[in-house]
PDB file of C-alpha atoms in Angstrom:
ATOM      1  CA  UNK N   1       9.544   2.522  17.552  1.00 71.00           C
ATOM      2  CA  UNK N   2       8.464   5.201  15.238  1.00 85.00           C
ATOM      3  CA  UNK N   3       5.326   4.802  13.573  1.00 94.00           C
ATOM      4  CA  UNK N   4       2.612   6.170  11.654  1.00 97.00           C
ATOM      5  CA  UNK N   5      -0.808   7.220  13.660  1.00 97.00           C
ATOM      6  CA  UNK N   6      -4.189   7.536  12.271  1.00 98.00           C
ATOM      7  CA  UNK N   7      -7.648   9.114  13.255  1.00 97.00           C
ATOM      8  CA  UNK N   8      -9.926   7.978  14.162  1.00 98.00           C
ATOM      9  CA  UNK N   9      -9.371   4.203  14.072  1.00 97.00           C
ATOM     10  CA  UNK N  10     -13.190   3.715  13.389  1.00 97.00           C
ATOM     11  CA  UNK N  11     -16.058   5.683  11.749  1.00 98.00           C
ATOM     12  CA  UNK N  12     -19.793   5.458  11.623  1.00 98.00           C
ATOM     13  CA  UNK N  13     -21.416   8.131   9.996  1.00 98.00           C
ATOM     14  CA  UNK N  14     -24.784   9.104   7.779  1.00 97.00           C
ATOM     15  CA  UNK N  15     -24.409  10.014   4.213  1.00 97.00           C
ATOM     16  CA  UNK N  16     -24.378  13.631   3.588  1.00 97.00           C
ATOM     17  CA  UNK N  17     -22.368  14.076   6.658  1.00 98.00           C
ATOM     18  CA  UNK N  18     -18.431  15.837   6.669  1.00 98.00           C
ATOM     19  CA  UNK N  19     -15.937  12.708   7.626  1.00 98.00           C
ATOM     20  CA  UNK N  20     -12.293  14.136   8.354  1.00 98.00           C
ATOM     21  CA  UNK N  21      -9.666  11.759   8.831  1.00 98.00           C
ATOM     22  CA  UNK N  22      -6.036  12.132  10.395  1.00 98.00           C
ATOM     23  CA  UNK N  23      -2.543  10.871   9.765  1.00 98.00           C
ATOM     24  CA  UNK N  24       0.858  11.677  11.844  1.00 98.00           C
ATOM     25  CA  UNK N  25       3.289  10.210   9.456  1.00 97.00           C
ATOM     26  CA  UNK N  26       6.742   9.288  11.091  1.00 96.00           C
ATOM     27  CA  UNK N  27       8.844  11.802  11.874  1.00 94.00           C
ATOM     28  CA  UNK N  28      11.411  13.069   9.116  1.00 92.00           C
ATOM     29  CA  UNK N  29       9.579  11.307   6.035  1.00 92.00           C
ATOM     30  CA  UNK N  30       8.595  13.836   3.834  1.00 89.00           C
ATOM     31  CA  UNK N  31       5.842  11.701   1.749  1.00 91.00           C
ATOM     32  CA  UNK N  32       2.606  10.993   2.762  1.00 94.00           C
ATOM     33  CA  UNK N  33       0.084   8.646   0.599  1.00 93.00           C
ATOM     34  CA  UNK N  34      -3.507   8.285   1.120  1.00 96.00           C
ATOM     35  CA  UNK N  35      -5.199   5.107  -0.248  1.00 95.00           C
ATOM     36  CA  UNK N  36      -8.488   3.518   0.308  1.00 96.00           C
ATOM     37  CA  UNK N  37      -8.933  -0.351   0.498  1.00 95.00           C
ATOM     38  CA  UNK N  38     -12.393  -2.114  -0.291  1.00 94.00           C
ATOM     39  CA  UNK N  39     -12.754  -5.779  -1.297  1.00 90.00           C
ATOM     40  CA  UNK N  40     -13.981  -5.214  -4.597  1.00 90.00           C
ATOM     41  CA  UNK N  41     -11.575  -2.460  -5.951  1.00 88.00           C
ATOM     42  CA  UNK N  42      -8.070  -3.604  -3.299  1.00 88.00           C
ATOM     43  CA  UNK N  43      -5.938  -0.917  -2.385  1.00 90.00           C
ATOM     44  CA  UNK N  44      -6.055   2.332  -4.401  1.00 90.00           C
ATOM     45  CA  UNK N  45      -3.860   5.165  -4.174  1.00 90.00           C
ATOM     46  CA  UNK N  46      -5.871   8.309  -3.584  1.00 94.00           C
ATOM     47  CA  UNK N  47      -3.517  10.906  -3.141  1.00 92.00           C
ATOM     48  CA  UNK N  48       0.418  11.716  -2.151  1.00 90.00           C
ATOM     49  CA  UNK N  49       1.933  14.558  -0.761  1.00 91.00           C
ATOM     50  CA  UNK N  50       5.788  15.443  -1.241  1.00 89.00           C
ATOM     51  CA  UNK N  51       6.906  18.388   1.500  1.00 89.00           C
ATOM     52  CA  UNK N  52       3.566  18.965   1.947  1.00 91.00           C
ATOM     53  CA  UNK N  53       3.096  19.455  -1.453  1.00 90.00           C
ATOM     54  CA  UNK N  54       0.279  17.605  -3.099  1.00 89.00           C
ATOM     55  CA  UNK N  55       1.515  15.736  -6.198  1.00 86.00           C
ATOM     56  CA  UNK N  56      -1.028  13.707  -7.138  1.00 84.00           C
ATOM     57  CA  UNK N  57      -4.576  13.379  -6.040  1.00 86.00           C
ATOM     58  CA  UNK N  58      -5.952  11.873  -9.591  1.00 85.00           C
ATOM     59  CA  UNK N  59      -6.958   8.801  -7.682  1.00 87.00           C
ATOM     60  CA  UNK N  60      -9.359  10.564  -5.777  1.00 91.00           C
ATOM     61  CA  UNK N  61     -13.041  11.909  -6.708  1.00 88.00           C
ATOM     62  CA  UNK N  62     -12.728  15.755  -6.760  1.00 88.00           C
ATOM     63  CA  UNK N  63     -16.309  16.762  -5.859  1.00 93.00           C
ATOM     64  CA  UNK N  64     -16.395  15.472  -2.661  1.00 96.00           C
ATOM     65  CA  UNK N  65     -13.019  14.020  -1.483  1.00 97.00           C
ATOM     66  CA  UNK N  66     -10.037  16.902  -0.568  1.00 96.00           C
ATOM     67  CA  UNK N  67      -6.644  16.101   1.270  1.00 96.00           C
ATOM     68  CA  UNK N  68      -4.513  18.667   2.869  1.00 95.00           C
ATOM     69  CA  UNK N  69      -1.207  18.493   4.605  1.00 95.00           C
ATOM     70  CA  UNK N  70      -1.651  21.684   7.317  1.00 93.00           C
ATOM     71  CA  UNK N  71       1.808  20.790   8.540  1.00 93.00           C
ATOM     72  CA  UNK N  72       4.540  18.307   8.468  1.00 92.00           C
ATOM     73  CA  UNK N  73       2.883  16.320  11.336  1.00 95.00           C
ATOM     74  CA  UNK N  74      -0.601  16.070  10.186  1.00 97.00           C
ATOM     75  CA  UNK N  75      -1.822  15.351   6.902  1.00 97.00           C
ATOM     76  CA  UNK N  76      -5.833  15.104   6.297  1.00 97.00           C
ATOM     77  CA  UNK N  77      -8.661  13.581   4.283  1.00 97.00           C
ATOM     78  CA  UNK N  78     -12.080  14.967   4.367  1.00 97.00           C
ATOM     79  CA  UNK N  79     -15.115  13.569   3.005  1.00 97.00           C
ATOM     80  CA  UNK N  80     -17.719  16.091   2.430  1.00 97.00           C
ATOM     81  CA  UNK N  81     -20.546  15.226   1.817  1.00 97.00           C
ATOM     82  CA  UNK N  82     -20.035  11.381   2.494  1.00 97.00           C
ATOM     83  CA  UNK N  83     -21.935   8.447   0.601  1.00 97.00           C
ATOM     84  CA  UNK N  84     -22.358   4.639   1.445  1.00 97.00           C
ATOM     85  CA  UNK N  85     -19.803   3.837  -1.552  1.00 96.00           C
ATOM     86  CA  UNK N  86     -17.078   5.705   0.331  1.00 97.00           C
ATOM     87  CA  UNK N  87     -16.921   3.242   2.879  1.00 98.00           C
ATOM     88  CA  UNK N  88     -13.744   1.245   3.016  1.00 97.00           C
ATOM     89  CA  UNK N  89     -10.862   1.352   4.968  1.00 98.00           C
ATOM     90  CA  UNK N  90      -7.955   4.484   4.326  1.00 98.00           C
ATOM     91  CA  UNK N  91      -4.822   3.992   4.667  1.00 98.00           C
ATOM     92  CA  UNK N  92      -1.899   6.899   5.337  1.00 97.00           C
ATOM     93  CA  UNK N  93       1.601   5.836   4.756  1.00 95.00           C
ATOM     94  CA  UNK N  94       4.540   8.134   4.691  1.00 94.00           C
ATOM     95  CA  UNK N  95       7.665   7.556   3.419  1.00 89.00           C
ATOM     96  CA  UNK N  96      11.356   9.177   2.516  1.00 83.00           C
ATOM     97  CA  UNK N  97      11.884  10.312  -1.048  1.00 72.00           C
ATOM     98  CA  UNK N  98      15.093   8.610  -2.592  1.00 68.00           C
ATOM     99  CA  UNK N  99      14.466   8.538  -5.962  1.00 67.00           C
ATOM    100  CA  UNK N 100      11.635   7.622  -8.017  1.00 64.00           C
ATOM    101  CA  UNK N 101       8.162   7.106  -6.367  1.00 63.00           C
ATOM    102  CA  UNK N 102       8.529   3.318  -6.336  1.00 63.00           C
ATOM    103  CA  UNK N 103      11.840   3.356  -5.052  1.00 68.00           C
ATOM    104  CA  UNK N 104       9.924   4.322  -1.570  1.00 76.00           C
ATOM    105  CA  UNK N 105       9.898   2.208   1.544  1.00 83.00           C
ATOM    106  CA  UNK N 106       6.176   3.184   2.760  1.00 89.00           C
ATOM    107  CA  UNK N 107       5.290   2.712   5.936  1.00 93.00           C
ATOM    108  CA  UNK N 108       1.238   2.466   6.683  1.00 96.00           C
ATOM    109  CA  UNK N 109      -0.566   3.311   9.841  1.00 97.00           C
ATOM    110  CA  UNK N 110      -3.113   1.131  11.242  1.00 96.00           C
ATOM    111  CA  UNK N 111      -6.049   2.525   8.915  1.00 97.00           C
ATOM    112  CA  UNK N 112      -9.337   4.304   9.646  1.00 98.00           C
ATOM    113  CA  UNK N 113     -12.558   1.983   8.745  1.00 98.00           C
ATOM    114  CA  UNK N 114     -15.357   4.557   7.513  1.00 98.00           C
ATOM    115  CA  UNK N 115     -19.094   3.039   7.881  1.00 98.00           C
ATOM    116  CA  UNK N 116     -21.475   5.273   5.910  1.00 98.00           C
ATOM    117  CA  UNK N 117     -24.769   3.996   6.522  1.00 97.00           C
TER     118      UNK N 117
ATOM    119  CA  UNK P   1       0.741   2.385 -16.855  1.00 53.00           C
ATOM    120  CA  UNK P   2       2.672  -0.564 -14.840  1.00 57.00           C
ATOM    121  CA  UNK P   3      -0.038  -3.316 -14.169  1.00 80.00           C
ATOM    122  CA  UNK P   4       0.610  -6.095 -12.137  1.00 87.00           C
ATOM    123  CA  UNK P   5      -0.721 -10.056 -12.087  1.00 91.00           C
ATOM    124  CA  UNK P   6      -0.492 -12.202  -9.270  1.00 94.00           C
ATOM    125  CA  UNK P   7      -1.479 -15.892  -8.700  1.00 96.00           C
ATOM    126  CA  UNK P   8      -4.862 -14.741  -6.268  1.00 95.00           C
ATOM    127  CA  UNK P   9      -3.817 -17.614  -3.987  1.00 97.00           C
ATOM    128  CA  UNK P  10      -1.205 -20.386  -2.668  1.00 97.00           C
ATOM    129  CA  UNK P  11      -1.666 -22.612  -0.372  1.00 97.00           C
ATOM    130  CA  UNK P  12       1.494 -23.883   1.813  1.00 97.00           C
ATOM    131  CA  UNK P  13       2.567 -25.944   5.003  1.00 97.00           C
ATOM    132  CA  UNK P  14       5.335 -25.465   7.784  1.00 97.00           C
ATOM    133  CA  UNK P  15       8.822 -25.707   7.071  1.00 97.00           C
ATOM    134  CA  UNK P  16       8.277 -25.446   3.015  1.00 97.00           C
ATOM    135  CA  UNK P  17       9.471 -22.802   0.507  1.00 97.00           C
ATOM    136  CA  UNK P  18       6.800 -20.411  -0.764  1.00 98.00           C
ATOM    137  CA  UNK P  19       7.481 -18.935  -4.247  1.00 98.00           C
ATOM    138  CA  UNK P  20       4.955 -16.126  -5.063  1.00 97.00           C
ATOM    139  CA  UNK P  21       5.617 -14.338  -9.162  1.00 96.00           C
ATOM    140  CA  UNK P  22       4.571 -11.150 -10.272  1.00 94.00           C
ATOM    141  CA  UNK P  23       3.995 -10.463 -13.921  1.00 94.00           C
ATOM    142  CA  UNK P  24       4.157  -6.945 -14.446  1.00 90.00           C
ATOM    143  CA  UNK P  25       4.793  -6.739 -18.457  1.00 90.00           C
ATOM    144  CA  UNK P  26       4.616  -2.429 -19.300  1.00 86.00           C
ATOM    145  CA  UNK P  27       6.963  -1.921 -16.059  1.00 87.00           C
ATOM    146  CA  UNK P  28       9.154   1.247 -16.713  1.00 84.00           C
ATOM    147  CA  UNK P  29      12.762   1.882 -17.080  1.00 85.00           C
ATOM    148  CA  UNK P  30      13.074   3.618 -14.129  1.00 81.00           C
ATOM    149  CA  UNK P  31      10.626   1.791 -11.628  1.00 84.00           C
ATOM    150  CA  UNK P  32      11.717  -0.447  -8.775  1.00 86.00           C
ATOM    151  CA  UNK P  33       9.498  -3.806  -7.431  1.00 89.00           C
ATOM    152  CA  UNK P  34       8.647  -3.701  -3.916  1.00 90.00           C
ATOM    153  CA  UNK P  35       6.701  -6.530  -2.130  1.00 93.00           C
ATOM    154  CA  UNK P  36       4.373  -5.711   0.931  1.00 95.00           C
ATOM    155  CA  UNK P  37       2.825  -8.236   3.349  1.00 97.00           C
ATOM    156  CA  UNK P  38      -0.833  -7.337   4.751  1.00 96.00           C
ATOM    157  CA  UNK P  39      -2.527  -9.239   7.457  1.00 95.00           C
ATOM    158  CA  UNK P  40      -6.255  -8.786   8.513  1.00 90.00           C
ATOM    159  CA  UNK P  41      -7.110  -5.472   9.937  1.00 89.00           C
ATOM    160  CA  UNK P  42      -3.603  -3.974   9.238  1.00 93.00           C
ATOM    161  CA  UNK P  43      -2.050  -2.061   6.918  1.00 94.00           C
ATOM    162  CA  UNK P  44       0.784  -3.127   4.585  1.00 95.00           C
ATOM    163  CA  UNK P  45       3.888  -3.708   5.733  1.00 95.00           C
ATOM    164  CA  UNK P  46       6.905  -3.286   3.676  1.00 92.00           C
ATOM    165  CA  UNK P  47       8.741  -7.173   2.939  1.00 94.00           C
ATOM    166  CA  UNK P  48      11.410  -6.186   0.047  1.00 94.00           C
ATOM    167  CA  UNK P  49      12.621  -4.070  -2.599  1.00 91.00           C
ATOM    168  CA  UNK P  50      14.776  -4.421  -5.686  1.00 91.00           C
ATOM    169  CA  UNK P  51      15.269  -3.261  -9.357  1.00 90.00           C
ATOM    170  CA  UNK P  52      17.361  -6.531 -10.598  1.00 90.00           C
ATOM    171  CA  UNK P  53      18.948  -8.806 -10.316  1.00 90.00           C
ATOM    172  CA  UNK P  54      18.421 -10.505  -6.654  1.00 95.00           C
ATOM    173  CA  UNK P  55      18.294  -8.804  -3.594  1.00 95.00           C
ATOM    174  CA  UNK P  56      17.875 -11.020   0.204  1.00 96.00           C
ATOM    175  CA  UNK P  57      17.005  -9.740   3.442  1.00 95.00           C
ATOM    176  CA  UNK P  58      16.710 -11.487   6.648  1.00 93.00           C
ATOM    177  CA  UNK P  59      12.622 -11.783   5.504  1.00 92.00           C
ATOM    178  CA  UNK P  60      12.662 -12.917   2.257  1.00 97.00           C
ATOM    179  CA  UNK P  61      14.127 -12.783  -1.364  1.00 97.00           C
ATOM    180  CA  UNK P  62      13.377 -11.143  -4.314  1.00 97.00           C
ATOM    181  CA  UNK P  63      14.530 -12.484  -7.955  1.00 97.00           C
ATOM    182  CA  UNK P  64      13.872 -10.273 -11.254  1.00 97.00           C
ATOM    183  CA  UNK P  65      15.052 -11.854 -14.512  1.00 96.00           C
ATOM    184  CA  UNK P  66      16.940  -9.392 -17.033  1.00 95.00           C
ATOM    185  CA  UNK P  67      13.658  -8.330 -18.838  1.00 95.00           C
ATOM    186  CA  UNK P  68      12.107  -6.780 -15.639  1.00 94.00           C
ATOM    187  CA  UNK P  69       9.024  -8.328 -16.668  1.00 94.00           C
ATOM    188  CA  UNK P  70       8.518 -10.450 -13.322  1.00 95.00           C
ATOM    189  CA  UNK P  71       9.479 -10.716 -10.277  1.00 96.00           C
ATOM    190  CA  UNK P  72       9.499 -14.034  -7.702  1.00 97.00           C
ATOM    191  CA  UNK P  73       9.223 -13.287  -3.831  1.00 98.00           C
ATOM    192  CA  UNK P  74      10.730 -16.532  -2.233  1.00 98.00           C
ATOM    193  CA  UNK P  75       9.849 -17.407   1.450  1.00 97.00           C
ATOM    194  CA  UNK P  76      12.098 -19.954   3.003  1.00 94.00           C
ATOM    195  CA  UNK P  77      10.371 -21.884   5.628  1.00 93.00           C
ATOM    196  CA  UNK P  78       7.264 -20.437   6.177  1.00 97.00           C
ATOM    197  CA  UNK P  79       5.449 -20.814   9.348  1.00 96.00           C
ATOM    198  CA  UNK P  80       1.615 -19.979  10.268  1.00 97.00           C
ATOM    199  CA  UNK P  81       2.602 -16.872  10.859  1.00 96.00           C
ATOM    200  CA  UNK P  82       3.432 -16.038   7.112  1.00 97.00           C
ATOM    201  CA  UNK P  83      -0.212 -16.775   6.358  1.00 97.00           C
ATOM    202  CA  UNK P  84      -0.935 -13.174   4.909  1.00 97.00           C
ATOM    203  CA  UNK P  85      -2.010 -11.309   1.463  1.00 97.00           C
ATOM    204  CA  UNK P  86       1.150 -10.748   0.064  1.00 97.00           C
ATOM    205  CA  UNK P  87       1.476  -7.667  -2.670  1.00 94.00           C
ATOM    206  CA  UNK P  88       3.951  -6.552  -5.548  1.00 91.00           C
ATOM    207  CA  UNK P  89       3.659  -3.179  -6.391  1.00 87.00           C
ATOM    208  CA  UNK P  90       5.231  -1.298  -9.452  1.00 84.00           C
ATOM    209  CA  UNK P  91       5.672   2.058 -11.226  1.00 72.00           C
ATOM    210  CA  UNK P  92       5.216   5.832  -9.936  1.00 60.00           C
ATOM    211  CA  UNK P  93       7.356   7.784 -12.062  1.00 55.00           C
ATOM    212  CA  UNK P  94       5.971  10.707 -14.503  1.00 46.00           C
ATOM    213  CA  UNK P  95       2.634  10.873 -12.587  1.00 48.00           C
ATOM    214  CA  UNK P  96       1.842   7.412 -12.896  1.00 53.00           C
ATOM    215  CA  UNK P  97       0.316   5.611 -10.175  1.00 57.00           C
ATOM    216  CA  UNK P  98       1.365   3.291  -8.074  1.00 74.00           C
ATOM    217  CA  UNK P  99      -0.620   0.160  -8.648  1.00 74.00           C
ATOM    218  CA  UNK P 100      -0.815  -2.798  -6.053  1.00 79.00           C
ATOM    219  CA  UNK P 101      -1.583  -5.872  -7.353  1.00 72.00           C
ATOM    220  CA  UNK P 102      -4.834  -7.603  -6.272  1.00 81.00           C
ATOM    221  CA  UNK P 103      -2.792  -9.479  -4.056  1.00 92.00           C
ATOM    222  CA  UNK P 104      -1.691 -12.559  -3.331  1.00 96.00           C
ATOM    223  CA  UNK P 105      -3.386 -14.640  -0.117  1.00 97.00           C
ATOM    224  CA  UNK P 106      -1.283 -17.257   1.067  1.00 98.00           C
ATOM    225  CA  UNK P 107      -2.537 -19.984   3.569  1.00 98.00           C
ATOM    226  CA  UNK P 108      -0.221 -21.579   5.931  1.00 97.00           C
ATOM    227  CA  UNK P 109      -1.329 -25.085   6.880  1.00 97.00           C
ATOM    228  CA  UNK P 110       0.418 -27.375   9.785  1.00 95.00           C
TER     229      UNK P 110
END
């Protein structure tokens, strides 16, 4: 039963400190999103990756937020240097293009919850 | 930018039909409507996808009148089980983003 992993599955850190978090997406989907969920704001798309290839990362706040796909197994999300508004849970999901971006069947791992105290 | 409006609740009981609608008014030509189902400390899971028309799977169905400007996810014979958020999501093409909802929580009552 292929699925997508995430780590770590929880996260308790102090603000100003580096948070990295990991996806596996399934293998063979060659789309990876990134999206944070917090009751106020829902779920927000903060990045997505296409072959590795970041294609849009608008949704994410440039000064302290990067994502990185290293290989086709492991895509990233670093936090650096981490506040008490980034905490929320992220979600990876990977996917197979076929078409336009909606047109995607994602698939979501089982989210990392980020505590910045 | 493909914005989407959901009821934010329902409330339902065994055995009954559960009709959820989407209004998503600016959606693009090119766009497709997918539904995801979300339970507490999980992610999203996909339900069902379609562009028009009506499109059934052995979850749900999915109706979207000519316009494209809603969509109706129709759950026949929900159980406790189905008690979830339920999400439409729209757009992604030319850089847009894709937007879910604010979702739609749905309480399954015996």
């Amino acid at each position: 039963d292929a699925r997508v992993t995430q780590t770590p599955r929880h996260k308790v850190t102090e603000m100003g400190q580096e948070v990295t978090m990991r996806c596996q997406p399934i293998l063979g989907h060659n789309t990876v999103f990134w999206y944070r969920q917090t009751m106020m704001q829902g779920l927000e798309l903060l990045a997505y990756f296409r072959n590795r290839a970041p294609l849009d990362d608008s949704g994410m706040p440039k000064d302290r937020f990067s994502a990185e796909m290293p290989d086709a197994t492991l895509a990233t999300l670093k936090i650096q240097p981490s506040e008490p508004r980034d905490s929320a849970v992220y979600f990876c999901a990977s996917g197979l293009a076929s078409g336009t971006l909606s047109s995607y069947e994602q698939y979501f791992g089982p989210g990392t919850r980020l505590t910045v105290t | 930018l493909a914005k989407t409006t959901q009821p934010i609740s329902m409330d339902s009981y065994e055995g009954q039909e559960v009709n959820i609608t989407c209004s998503h008014n600016n959606i693009a030509t090119n766009d497709y409507i997918t539904w995801y189902q979300q339970f507490p400390s999980q992610g999203p899971r996909f339900i069902i996808q379609g562009y028009k028309t009506k499109v059934t799977n052995e979850v749900a169905s999915l109706f979207i009148p000519a316009d494209r400007k809603s969509s109706t996810l129709s759950l026949p014979r929900v159980s406790l089980s189905d008690t979830a958020v339920y999400y439409c999501l729209v757009g992604g093409q030319a850089g847009t983003a894709l937007i879910f909802g604010k979702g739609t929580t749905l309480s399954v009552s015996s």
